[in-house]
PDB file of C-alpha atoms in Angstrom:
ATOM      1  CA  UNK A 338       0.000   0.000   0.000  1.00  0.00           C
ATOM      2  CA  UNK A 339       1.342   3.601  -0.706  1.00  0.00           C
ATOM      3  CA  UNK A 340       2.471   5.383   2.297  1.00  0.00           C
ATOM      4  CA  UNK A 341       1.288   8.628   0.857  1.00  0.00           C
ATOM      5  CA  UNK A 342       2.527  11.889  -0.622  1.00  0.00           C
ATOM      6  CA  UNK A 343       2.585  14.172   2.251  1.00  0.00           C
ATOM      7  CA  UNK A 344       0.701  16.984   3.460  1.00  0.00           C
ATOM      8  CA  UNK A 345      -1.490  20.099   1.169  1.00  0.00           C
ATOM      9  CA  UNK A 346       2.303  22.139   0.528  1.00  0.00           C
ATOM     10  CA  UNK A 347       3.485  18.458  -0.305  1.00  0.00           C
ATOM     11  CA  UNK A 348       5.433  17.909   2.066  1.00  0.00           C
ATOM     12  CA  UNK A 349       6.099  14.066   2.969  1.00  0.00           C
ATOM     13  CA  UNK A 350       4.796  13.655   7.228  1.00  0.00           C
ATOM     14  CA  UNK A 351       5.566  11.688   9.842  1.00  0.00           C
ATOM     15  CA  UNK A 352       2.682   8.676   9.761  1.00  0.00           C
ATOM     16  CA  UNK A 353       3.534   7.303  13.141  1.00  0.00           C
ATOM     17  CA  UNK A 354       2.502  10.564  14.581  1.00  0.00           C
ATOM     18  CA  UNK A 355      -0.208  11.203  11.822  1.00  0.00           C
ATOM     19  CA  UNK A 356      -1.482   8.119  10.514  1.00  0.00           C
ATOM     20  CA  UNK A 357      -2.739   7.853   7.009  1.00  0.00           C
ATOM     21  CA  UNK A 358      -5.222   4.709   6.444  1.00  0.00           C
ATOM     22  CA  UNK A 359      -5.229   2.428   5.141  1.00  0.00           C
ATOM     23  CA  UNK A 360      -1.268   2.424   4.861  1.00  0.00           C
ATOM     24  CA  UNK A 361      -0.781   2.819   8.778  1.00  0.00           C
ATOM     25  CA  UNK A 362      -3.508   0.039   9.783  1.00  0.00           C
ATOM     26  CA  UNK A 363      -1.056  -2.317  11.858  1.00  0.00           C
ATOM     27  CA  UNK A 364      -2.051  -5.727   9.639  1.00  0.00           C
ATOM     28  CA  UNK A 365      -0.188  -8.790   8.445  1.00  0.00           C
ATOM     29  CA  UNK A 366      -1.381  -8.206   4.936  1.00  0.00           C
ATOM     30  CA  UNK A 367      -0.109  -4.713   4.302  1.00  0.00           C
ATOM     31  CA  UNK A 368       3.552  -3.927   3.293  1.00  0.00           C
ATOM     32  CA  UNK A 369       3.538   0.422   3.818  1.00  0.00           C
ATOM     33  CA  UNK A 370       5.554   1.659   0.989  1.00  0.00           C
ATOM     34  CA  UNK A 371       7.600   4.999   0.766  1.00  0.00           C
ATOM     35  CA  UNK A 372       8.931   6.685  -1.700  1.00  0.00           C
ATOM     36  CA  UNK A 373      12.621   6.446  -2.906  1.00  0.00           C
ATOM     37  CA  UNK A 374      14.256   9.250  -4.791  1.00  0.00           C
ATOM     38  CA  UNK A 375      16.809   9.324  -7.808  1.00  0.00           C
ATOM     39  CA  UNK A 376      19.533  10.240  -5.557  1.00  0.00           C
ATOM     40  CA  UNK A 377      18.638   7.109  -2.886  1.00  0.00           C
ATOM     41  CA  UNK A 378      16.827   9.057  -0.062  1.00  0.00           C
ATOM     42  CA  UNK A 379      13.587   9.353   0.922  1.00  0.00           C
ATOM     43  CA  UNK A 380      11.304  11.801  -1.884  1.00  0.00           C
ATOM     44  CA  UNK A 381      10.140  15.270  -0.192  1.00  0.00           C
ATOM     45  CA  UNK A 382       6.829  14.354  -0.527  1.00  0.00           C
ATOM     46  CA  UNK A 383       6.894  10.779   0.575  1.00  0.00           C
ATOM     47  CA  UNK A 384       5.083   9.949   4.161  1.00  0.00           C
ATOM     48  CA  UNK A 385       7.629   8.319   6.543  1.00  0.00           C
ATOM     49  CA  UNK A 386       7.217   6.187   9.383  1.00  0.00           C
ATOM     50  CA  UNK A 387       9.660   3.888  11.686  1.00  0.00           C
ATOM     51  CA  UNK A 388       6.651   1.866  12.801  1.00  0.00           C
ATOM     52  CA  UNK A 389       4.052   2.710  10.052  1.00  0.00           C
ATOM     53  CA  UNK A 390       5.565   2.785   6.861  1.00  0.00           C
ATOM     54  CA  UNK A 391       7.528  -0.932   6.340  1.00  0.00           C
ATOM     55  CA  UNK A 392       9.683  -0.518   3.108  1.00  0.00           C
ATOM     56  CA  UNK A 393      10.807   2.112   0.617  1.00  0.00           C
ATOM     57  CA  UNK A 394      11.068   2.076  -3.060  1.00  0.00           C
ATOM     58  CA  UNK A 395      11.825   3.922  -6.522  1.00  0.00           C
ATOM     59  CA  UNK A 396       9.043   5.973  -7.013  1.00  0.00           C
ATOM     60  CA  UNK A 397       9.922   8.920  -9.009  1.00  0.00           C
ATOM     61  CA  UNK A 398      10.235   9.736 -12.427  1.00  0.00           C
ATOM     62  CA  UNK A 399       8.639   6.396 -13.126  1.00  0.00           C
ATOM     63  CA  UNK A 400       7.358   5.902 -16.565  1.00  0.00           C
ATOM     64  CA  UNK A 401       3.570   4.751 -16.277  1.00  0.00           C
ATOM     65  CA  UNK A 402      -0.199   4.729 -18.446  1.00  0.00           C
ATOM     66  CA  UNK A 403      -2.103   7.591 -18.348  1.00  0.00           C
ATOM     67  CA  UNK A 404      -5.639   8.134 -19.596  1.00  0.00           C
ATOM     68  CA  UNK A 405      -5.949   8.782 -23.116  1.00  0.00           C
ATOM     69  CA  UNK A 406      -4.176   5.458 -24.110  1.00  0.00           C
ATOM     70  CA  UNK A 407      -0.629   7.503 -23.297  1.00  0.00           C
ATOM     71  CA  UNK A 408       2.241   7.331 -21.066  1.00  0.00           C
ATOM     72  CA  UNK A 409       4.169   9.663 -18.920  1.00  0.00           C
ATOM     73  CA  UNK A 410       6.692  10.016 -15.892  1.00  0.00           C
ATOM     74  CA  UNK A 411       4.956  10.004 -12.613  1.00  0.00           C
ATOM     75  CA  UNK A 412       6.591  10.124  -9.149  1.00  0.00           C
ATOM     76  CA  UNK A 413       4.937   9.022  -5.571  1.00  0.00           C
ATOM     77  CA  UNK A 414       4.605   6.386  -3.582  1.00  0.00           C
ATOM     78  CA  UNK A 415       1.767   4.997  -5.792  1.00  0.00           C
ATOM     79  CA  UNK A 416       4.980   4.485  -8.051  1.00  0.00           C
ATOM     80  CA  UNK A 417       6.866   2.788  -5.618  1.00  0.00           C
ATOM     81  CA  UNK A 418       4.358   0.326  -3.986  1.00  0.00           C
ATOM     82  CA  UNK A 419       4.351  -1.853  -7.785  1.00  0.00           C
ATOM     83  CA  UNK A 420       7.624  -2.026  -7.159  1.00  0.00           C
ATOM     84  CA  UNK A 421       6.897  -4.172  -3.932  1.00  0.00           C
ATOM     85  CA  UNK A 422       4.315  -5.630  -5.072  1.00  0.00           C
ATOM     86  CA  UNK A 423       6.267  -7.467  -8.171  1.00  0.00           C
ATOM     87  CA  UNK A 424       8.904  -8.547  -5.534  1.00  0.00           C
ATOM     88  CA  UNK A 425       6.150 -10.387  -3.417  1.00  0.00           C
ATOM     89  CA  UNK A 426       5.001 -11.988  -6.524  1.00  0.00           C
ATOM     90  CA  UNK A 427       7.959 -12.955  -8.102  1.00  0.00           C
ATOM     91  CA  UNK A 428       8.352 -14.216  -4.107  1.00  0.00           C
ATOM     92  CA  UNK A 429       5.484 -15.841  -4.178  1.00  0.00           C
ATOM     93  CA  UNK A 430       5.657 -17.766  -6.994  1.00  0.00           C
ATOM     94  CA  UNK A 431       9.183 -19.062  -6.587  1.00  0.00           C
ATOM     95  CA  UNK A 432       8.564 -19.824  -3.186  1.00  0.00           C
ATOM     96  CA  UNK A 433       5.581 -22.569  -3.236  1.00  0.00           C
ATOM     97  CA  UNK A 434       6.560 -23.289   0.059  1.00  0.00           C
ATOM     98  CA  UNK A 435       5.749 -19.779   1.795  1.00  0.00           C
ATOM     99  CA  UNK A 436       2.126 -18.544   2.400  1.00  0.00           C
ATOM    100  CA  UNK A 437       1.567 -14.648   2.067  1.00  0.00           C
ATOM    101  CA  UNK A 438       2.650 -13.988   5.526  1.00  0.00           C
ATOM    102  CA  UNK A 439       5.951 -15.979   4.772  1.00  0.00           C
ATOM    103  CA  UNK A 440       6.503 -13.550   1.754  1.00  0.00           C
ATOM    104  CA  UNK A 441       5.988 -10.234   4.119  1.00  0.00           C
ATOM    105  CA  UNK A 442       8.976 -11.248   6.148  1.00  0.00           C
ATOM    106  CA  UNK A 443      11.042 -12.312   3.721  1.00  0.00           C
ATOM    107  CA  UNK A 444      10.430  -9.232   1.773  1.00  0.00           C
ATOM    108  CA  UNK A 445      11.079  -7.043   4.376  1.00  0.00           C
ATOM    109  CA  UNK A 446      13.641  -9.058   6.386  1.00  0.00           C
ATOM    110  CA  UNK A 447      15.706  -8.907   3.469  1.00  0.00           C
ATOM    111  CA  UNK A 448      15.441  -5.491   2.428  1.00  0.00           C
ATOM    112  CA  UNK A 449      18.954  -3.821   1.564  1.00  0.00           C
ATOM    113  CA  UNK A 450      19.819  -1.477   4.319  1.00  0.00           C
ATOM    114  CA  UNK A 451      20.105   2.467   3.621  1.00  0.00           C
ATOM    115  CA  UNK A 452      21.936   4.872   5.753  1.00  0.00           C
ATOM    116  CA  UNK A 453      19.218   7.247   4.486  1.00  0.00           C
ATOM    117  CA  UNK A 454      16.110   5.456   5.089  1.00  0.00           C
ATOM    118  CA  UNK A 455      17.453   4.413   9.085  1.00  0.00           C
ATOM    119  CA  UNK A 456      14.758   5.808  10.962  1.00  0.00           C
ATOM    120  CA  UNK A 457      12.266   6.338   8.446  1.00  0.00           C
ATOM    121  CA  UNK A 458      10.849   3.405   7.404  1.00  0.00           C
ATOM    122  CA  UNK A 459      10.610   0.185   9.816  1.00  0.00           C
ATOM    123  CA  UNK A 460      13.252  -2.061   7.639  1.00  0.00           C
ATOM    124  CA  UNK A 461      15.211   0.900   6.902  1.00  0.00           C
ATOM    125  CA  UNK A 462      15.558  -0.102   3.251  1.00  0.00           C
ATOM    126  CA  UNK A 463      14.989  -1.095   0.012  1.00  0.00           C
ATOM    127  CA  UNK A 464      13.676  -4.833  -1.458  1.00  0.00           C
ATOM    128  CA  UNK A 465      16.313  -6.861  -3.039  1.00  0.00           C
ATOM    129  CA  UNK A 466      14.570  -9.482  -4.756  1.00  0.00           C
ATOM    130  CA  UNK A 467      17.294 -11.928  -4.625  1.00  0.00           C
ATOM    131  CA  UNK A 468      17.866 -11.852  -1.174  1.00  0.00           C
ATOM    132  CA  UNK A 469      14.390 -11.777  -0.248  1.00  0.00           C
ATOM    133  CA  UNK A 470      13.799 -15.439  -2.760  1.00  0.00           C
ATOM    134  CA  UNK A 471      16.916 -16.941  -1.006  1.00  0.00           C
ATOM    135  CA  UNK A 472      15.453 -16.109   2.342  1.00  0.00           C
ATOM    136  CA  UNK A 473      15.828 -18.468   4.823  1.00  0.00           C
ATOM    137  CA  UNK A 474      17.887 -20.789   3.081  1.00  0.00           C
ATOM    138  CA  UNK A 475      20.869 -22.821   4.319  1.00  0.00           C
TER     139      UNK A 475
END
């Protein structure tokens, strides 16, 4: 789920102290998803949250369908949550042996660690799909 693009100037807010729903509902089925910039920290106007918002990922300047059978760059975190998304189902379909729950954690006990995300996001990183098939294995 997208974390959400910050307050009316745009400004990305802090959704452990300001909880936007249904991205901060506390649930085994929702992965919280912020927004990653071009330069590897957090976008300006994505929401944030150590406890509320689980992963980040690149979510702007993403190339995407608009009406009118067209496409154009977009940026938010309802860029970056597809990201996730194809990483729990490329997860999920490798892993037969792993029910959806199985796939959160390994998603997000995987993630790659950023110095810029630590404190902003609850796994402090980004998904790495290879580490997050491989997960748990000997």
């Amino acid at each position: 789920i997208s974390a959400g693009n910050g307050d009316e100037t745009g400004k990305g807010i802090n959704t452990d102290l300001q909880p936007v729903y249904p991205a901060a509902y506390a649930s085994g089925n929702i992965i919280s998803v912020a927004n990653l910039s071009l330069t590897g920290a957090l976008a300006e106007s994505s929401n944030y949250g150590a406890v509320s918002v689980d992963i980040a990922a690149p979510g702007t300047y993403i190339l995407s369908t608009i009406p009118g059978n067209r496409f154009d760059f977009l940026t938010g975190t309802s860029m970056a949550a597809p990201m996730v998304t194809g990483v729990c189902a490329m997860v999920y379909s490798f892993r037969t042996d792993y029910d959806l729950t199985a796939v959160r954690t390994a998603v997000l006990a995987s993630a790659r660690k950023l110095d810029s995300l630590k404190g902003l996001v609850a796994s402090e990183g980004i998904p790495d799909m290879y580490a997050a098939m491989t997960f748990g294995w000997q």
